Coordinates of C-alpha atoms in Angstrom, one line a residue:
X1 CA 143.5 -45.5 -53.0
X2 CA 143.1 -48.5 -50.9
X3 CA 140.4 -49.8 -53.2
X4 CA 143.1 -49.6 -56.6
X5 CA 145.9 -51.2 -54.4
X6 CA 143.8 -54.2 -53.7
X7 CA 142.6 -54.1 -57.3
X8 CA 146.3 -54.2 -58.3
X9 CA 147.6 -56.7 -56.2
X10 CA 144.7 -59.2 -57.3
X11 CA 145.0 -58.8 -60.2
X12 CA 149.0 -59.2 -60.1
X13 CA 148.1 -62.9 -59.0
X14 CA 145.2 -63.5 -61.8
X15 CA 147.6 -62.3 -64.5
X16 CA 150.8 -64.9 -62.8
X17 CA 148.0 -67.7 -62.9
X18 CA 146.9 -66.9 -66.1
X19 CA 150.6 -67.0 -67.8
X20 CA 151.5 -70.2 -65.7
X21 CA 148.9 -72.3 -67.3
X22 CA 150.1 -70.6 -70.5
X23 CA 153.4 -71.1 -70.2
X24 CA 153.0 -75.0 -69.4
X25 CA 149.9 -75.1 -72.6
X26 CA 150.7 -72.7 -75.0
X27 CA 147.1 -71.6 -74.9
X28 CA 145.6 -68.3 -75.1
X29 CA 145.2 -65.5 -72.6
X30 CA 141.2 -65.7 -73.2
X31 CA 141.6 -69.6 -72.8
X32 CA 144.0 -69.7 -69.3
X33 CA 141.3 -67.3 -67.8
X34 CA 138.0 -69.2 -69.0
X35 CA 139.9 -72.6 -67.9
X36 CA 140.7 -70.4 -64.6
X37 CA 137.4 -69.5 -64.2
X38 CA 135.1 -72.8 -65.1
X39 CA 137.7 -74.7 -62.5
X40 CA 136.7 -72.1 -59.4
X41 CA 132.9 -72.9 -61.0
X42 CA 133.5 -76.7 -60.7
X43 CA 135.2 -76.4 -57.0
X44 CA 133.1 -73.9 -55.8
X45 CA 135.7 -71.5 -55.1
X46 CA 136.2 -67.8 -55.8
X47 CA 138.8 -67.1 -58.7
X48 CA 141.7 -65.5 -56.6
X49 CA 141.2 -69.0 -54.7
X50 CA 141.2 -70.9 -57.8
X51 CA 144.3 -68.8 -58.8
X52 CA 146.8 -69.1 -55.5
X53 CA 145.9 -73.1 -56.1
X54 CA 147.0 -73.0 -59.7
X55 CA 150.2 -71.7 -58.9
X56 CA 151.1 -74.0 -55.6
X57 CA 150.1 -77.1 -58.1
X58 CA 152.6 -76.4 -60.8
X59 CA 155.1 -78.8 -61.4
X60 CA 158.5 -78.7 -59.5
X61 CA 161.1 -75.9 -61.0
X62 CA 163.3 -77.6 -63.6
X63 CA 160.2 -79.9 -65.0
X64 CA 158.7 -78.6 -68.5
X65 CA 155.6 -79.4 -70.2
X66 CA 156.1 -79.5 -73.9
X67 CA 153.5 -77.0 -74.9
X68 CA 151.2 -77.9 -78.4
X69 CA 151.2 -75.0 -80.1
X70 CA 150.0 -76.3 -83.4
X71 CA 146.7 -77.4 -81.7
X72 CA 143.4 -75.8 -83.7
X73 CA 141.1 -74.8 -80.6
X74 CA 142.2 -72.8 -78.3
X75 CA 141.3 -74.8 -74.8
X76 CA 142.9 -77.9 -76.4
X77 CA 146.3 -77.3 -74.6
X78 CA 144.9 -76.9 -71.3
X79 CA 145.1 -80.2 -70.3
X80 CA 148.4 -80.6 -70.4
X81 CA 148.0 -79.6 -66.7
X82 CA 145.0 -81.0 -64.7
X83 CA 142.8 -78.8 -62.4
X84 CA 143.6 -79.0 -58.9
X85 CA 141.1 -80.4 -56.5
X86 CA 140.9 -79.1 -53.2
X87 CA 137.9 -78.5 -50.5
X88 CA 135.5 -76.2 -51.4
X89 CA 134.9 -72.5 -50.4
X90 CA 130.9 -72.4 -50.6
X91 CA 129.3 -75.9 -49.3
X92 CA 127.3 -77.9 -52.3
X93 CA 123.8 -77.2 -50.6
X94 CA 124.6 -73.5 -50.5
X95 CA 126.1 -72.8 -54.2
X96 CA 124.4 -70.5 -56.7
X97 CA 123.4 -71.5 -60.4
X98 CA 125.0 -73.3 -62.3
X99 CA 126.0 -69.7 -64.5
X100 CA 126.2 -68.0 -61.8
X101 CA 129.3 -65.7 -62.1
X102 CA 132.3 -67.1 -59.4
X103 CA 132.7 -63.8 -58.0
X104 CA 129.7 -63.5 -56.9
X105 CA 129.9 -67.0 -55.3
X106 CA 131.9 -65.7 -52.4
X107 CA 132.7 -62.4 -51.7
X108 CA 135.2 -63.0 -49.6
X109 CA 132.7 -63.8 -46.2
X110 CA 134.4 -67.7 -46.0
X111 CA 137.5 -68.6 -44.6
X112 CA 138.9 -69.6 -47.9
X113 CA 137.8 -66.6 -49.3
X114 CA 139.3 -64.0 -46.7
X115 CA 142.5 -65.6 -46.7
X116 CA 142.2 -65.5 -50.3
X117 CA 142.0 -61.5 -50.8
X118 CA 144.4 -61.3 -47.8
X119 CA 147.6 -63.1 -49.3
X120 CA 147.5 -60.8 -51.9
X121 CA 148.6 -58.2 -49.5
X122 CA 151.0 -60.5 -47.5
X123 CA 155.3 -59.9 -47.8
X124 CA 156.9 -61.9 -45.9
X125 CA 156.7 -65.1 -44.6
X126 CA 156.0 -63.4 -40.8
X127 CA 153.4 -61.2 -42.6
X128 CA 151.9 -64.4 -43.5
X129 CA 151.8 -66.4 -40.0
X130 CA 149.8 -63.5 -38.8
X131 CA 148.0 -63.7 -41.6
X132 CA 147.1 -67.2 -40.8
X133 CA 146.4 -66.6 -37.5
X134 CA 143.9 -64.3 -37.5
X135 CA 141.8 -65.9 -40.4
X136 CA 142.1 -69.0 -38.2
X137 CA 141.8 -67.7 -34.9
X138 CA 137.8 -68.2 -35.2
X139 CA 137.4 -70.7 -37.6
X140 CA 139.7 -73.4 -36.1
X141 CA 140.9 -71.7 -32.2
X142 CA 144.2 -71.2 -33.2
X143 CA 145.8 -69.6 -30.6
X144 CA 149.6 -69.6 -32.6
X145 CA 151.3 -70.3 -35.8
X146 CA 154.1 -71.4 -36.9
X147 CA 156.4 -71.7 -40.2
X148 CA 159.1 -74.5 -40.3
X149 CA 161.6 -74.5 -43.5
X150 CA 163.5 -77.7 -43.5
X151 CA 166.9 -76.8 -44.5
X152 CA 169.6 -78.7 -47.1
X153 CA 172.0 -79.9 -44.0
X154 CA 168.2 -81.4 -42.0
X155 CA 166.4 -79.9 -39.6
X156 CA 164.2 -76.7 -39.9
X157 CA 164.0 -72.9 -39.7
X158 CA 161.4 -71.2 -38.4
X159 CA 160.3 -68.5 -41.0
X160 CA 157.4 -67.2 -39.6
X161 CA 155.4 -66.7 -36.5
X162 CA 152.6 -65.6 -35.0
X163 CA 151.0 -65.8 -31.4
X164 CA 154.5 -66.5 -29.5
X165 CA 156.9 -64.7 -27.8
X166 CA 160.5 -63.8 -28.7
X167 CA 162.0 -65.6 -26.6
X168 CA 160.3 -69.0 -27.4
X169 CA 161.0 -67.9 -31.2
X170 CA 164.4 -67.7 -30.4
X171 CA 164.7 -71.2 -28.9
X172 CA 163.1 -72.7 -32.0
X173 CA 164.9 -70.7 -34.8
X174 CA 166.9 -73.8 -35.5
X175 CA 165.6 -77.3 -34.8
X176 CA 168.1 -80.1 -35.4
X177 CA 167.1 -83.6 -36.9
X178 CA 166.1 -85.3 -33.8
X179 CA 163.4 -87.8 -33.8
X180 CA 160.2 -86.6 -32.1
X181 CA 159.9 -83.7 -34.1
X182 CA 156.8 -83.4 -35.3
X183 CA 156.5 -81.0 -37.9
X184 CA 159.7 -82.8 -39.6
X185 CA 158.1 -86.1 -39.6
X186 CA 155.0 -84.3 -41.6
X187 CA 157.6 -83.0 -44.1
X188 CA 159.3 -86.3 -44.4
X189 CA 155.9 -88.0 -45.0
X190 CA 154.3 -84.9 -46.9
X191 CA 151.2 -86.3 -44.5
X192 CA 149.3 -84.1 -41.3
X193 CA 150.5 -84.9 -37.9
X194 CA 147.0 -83.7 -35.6
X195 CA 148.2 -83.9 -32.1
X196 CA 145.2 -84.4 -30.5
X197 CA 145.7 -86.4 -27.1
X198 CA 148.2 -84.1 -25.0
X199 CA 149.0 -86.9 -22.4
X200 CA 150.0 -89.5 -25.2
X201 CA 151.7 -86.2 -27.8
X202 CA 154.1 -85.5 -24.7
X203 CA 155.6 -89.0 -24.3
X204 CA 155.9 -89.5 -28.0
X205 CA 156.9 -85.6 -29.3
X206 CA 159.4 -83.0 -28.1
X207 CA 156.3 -80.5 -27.8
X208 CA 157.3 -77.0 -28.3
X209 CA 156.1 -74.5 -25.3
X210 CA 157.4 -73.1 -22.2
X211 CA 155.8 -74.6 -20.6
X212 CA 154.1 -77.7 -23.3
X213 CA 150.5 -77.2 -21.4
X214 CA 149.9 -74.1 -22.8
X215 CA 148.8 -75.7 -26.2
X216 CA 147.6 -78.8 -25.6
X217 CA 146.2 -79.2 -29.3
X218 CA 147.9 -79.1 -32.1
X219 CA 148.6 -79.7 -36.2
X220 CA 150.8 -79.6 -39.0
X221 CA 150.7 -80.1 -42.1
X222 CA 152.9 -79.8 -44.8
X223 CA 152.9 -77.3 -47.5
X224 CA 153.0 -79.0 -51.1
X225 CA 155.3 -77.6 -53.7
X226 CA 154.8 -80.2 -56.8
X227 CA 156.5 -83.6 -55.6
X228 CA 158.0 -82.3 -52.4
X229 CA 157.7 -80.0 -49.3
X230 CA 159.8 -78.3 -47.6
X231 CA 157.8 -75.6 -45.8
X232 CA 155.1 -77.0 -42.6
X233 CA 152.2 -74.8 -41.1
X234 CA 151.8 -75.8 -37.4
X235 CA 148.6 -74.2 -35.6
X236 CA 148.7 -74.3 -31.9
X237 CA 145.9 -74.5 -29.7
X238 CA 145.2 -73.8 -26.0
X239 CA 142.3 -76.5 -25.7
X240 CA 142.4 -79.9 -25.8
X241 CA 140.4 -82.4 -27.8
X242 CA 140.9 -83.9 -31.7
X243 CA 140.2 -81.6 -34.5
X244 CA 136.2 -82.2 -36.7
X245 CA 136.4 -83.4 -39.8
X246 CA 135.8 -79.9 -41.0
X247 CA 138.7 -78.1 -39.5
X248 CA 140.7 -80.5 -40.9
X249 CA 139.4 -80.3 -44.1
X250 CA 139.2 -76.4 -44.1
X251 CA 143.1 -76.6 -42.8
X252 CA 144.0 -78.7 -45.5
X253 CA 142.3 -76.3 -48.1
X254 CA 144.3 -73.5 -46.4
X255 CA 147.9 -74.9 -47.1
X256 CA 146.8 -75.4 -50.8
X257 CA 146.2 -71.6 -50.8
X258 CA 149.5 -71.1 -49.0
X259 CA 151.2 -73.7 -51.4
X260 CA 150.3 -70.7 -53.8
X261 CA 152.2 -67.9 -52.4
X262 CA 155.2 -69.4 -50.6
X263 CA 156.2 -70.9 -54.5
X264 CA 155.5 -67.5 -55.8
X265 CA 156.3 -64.8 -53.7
X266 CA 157.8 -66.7 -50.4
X267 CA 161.1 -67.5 -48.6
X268 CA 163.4 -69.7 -51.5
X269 CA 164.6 -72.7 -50.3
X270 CA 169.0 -72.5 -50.0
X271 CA 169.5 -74.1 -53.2
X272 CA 167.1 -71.5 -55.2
X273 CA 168.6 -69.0 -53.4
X274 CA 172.0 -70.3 -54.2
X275 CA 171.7 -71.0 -57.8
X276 CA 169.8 -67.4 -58.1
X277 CA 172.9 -65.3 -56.7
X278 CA 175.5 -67.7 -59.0
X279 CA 173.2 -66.8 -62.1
X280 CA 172.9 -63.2 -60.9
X281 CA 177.3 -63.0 -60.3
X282 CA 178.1 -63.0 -64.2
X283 CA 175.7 -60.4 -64.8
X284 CA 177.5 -57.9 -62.0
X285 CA 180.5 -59.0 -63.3
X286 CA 179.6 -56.9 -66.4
X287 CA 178.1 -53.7 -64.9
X288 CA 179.8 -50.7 -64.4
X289 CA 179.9 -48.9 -60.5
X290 CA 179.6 -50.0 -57.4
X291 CA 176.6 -52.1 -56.8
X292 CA 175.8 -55.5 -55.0
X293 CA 172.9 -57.7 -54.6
X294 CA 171.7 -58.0 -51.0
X295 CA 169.9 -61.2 -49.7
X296 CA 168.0 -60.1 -46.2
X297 CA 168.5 -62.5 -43.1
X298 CA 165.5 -62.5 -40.5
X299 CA 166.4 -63.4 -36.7
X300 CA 163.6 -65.3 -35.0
X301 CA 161.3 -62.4 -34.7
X302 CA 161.0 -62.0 -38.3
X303 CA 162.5 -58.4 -38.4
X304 CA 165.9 -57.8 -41.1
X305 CA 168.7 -57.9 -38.7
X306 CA 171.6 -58.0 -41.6
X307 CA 172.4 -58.8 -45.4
X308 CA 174.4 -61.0 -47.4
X309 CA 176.1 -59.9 -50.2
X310 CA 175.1 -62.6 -53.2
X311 CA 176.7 -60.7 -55.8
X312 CA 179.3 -57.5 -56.2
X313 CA 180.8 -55.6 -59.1
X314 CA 184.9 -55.1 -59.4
X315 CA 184.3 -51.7 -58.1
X316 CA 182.0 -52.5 -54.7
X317 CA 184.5 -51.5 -52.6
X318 CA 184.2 -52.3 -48.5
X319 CA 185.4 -50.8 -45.7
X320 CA 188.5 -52.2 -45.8
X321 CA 189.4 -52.4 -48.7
X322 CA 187.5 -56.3 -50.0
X323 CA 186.6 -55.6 -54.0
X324 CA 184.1 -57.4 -56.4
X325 CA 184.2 -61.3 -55.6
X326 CA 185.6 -61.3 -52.4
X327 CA 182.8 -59.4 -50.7
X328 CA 180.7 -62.9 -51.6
X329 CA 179.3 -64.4 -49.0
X330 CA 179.9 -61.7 -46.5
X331 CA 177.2 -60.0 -43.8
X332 CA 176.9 -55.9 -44.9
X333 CA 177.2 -54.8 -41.3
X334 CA 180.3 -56.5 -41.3
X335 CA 182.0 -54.5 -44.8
X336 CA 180.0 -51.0 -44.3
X337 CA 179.6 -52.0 -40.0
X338 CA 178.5 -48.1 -39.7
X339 CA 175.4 -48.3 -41.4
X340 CA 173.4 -49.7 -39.2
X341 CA 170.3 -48.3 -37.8
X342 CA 171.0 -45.2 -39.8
X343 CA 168.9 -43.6 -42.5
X344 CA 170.0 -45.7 -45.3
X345 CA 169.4 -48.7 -43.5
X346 CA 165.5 -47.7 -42.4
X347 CA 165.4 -46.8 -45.9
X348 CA 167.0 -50.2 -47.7
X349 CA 164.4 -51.7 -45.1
X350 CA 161.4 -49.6 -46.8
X351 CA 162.1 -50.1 -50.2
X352 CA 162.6 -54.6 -49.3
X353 CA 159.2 -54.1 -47.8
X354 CA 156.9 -51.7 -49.9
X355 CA 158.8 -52.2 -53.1
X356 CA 159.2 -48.4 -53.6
X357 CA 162.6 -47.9 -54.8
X358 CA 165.1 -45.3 -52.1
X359 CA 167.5 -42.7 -52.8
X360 CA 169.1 -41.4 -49.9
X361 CA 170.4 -37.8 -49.7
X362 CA 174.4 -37.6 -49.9
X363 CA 176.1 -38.6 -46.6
X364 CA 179.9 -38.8 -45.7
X365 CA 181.6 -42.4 -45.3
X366 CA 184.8 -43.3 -43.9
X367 CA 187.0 -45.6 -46.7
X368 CA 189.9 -46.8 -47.6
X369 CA 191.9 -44.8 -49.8
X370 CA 195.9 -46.3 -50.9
X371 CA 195.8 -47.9 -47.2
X372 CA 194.7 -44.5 -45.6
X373 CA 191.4 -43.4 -44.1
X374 CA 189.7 -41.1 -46.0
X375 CA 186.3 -39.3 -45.9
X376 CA 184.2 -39.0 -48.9
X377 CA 180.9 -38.7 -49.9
X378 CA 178.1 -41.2 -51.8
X379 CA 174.3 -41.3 -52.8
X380 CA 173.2 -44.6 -52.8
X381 CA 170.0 -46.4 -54.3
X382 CA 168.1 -49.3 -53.2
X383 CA 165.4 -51.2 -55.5
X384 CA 163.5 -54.4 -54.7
X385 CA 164.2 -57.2 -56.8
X386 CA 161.9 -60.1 -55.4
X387 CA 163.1 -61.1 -52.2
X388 CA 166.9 -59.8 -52.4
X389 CA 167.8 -55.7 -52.8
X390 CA 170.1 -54.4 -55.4
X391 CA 171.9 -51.5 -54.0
X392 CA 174.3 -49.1 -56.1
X393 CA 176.3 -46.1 -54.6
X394 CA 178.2 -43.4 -56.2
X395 CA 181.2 -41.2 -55.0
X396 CA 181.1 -37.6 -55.0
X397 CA 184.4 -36.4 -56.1
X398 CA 185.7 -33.1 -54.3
X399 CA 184.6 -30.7 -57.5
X400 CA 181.2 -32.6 -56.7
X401 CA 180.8 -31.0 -53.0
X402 CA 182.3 -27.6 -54.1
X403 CA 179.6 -27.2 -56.7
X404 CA 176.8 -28.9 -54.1
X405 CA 178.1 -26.6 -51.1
X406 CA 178.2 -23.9 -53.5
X407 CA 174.6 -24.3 -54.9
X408 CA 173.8 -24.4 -51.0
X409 CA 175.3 -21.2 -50.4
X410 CA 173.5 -19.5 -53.3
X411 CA 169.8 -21.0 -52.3
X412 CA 170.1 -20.0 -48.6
X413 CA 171.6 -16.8 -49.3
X414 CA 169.1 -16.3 -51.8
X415 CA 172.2 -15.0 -53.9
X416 CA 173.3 -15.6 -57.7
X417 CA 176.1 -15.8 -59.9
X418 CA 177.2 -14.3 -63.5
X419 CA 179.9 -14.5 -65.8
X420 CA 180.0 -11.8 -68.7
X421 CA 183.0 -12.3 -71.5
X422 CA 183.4 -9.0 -72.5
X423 CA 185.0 -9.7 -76.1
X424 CA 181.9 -11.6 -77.1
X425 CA 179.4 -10.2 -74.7
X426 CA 178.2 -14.2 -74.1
X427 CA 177.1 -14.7 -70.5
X428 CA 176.0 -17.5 -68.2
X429 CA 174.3 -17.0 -65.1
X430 CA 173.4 -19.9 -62.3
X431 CA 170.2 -21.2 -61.9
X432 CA 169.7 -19.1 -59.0
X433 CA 170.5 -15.5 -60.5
X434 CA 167.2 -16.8 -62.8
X435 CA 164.9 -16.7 -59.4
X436 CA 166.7 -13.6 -58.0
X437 CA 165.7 -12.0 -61.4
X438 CA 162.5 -13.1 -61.6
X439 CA 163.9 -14.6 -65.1
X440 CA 162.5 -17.6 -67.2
X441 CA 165.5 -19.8 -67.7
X442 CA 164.7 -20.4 -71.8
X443 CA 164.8 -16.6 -72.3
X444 CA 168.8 -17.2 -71.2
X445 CA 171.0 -14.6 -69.4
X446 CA 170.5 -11.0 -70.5
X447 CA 173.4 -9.4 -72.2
X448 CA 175.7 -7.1 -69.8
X449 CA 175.1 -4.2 -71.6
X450 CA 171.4 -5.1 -71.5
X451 CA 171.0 -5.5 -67.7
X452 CA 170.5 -1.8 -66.8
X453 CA 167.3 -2.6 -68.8
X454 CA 166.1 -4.9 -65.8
X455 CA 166.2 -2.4 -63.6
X456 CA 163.0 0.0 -62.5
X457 CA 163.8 3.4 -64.7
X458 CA 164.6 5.6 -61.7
X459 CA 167.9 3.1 -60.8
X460 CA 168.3 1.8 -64.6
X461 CA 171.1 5.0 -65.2
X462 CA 173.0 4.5 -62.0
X463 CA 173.5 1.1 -62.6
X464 CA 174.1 1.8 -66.8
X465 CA 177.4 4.2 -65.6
X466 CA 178.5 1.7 -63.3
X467 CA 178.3 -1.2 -66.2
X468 CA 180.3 1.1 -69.0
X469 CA 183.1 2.0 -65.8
X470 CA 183.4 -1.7 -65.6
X471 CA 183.8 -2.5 -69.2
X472 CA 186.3 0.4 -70.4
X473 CA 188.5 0.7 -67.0
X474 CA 187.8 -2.3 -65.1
X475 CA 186.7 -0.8 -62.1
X476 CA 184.5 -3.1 -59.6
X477 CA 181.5 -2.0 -58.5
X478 CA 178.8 -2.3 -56.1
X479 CA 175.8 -1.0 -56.7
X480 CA 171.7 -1.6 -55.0
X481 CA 169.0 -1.3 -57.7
X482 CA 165.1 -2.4 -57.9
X483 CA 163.3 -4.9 -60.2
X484 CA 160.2 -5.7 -60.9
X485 CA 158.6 -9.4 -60.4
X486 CA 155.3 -9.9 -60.9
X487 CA 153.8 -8.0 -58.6
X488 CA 156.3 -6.8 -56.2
X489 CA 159.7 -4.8 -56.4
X490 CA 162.8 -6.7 -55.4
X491 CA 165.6 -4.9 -54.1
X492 CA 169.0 -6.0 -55.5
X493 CA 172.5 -5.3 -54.9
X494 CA 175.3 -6.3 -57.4
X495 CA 179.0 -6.5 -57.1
X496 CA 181.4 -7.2 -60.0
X497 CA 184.4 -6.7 -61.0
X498 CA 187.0 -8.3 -63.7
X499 CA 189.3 -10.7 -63.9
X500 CA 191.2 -12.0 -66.8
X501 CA 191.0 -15.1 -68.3

């Protein structure tokens, strides 16, 4: 099971890289994976490398490429986007042949190529600081990661971490524009910043560290997305000294990778996000029910702590009483405060997470009915849709829990209705009286006058008289009898009487 979920995911990011390069060419499938495949050849990289560096060097969102279609061989488009260079996974004096096939180039033992296979099983942008670290633990003596987004207003958010504590994380969530920062002047440059020279780093930088000494080494580097960046890597280290020529290089190599997931499956900047929920408001406008479209917010640990609502239908009703548009904007604990930590929340948090949609059993809700509390009940359903949730809930009217408590009471009594008309002979029975009588549910209900013929042959006659009492006088009755089911004999007991219609 492992094996196909790895398979799946892999292949998830061959077949995204494969329809970018068509979708900027116009070129074949066949054609975006050979071009794919001779560019890991030419780098010396495996594919799913070659792949995560495809998608972080695709042009900035909003830019087209004016695909040739009408071209006559089918690898002519592909050069309407050039193959990204980047350090290589296998060093030149140990590559295979020439034809040698790229899987086999590196099967994963590299740096490169571990990180590689891993990102394909990364979720959030904490999943992927841990990530990080422990690929570059070894390789580089990273002793901490961080994630830095730099946000519309200036300054940053930290994202994702790895190697600190919550408390430090805390202090950092939100780093103002000040000068000294080091990780915004790599974003404003789009160039490193290696802070190798701890004496010299602490006059000139506002180190982060409680205290600064405990990493007295560090880097970042910014994480291209087309013509900008708005997303830094720092790697903290506890020794001191500059970093070879070779971490550098494999760094460098490693935010190309990352480039890769953070523009395909990573946090969106504000104004993606923004511009997603506006498109996504017209469309919940139109739907039927009660539904909204939830956008997670992460304290500094990385862990959900609430949701904004980025879109509503007219009938999303809140707490008290907010409809449609005017939820917009607002946190969920604050419109349905009584959800939290229960089991629709865990279970919202699984489906964000794994991607497997939740239903949650029925559970009672206080609302607002006319200006009046009022308790009522709901199902609600949670599905991923990429980073955000859409979440739909519907009412149980009163007739709703009468028939739900009533198909309660028949399957832990182990009991059964019937309804006989006795002009027509027509009957219905529930789906329980089908179990009780060891009946197949397509057969139907037997007739009334035919139900004696269930019955084992020394209780059929007793049971026959009280039927033909019932029908010509009326009179209720209440009577134990045997059936056979399968193998054993089930002892019954009916009561019935009439009532008019």
């Amino acid at each position: 099971m492992d094996r196909l979920r790895d398979q799946t995911a892999t292949s998830a990011v061959m077949e995204r890289a494969k329809g970018a390069i068509m979708a900027l060419t116009g070129c074949t499938p066949d054609a975006a994976g050979e071009e794919l495949l001779q560019r890991a050849k030419t780098g010396s990289r495996t594919l799913l490398e070659e792949c995560w560096i495809t998608l972080g060097s695709l042009p900035p969102l909003g830019t087209t490429t004016e695909p040739r279609v009408g071209d006559d061989a089918p690898g002519a488009n592909l050069s309407a986007i050039p193959a990204p260079t980047g350090p290589r996974s296998v060093r030149p004096d140990t590559a295979g042949p020439a034809d040698q096939d790229t899987c086999d180039l590196d099967d994963g033992s590299t740096a490169l190529g571990r990180l590689g296979k891993a990102l394909v099983h990364v979720v959030t942008p904490r999943d992927l600081a841990g990530c990080l670290l422990e690929e570059l633990r070894t390789d580089v003596d990273a002793d901490a990661l961080l994630l830095f987004r730099s946000l519309q207003a200036g300054g940053l958010e930290l994202i994702g971490h790895a190697g600190i504590d919550a408390t430090l994380a805390a202090q950092w969530a939100r780093v103002p524009p000040l000068s000294g920062i080091a990780a915004l002047e790599a974003l404003r440059a789009r160039e490193p910043r290696w802070l190798e020279d701890f004496t010299t780093d602490r006059d000139r930088h506002l180190l982060i560290g409680n205290p600064p000494e405990r990493w007295l080494s560090r880097a970042w580097l910014p994480v291209p997305t087309g013509d900008d960046a708005e997303v830094c890597i720092g790697i903290l280290r506890a020794r001191s000294g500059p970093f070879s020529s070779q971490d550098r290089q494999l760094l460098q190599a490693v935010v190309r990778l990352c480039a890769g997931w953070l523009r395909s499956f990573g946090a969106r900047s504000e104004h993606s996000t923004a511009a997603a929920a506006a498109a996504a408001q017209p469309v919940f406008d139109s739907l039927p029910g009660s539904a909204v479209l939830l956008t997670p917010l992460r304290g500094p640990s990385g862990e959900v702590e609430d949701y904004r609502i980025d879109a509503a239908t007219e009938q999303a009703v809140d707490v008290v009483g907010r409809t449609g548009r005017q939820l917009l904007g607002r946190r969920i604990l604050e419109c349905f405060p009584s959800l939290a930590d229960g089991p629709v929340w865990h279970g919202c948090l699984r489906a964000l997470t794994t991607g497997e949609p939740f239903e949650s059993e029925p559970f009672a809700y206080q609302e607002v009915v006319d200006g009046a509390a009022a308790l009522a009940t709901y199902t609600l359903h949670a599905a991923r849709l990429g980073g955000a949730l859409v979440v739909t809930w519907v009412r149980h009217d009163s007739s709703d829990r009468q028939e739900q408590r009533l198909a309660d009471v028949q399957r832990l009594g182990n009991l059964g209705w019937a309804n006989w008309n006795l002009v027509t002979g027509e009957g219905s029975w529930s789906s329980q009286t089908f179990l009780v009588m060891h009946r197949d549910p397509v057969l139907g209900p037997v007739r009334l006058a035919g139900l004696p013929g269930l019955a084992l042959p020394e209780d059929a006659p007793v049971l026959a008289q009280a039927v033909r009492e019932l029908v010509r006088s009326g009179r209720q009755f209440d009577v134990p009898f045997r059936i056979r089911a399968g193998d054993e004999v089930r002892h019954l007991r009916m009561v019935a009487e009439v009532v008019t219609d």
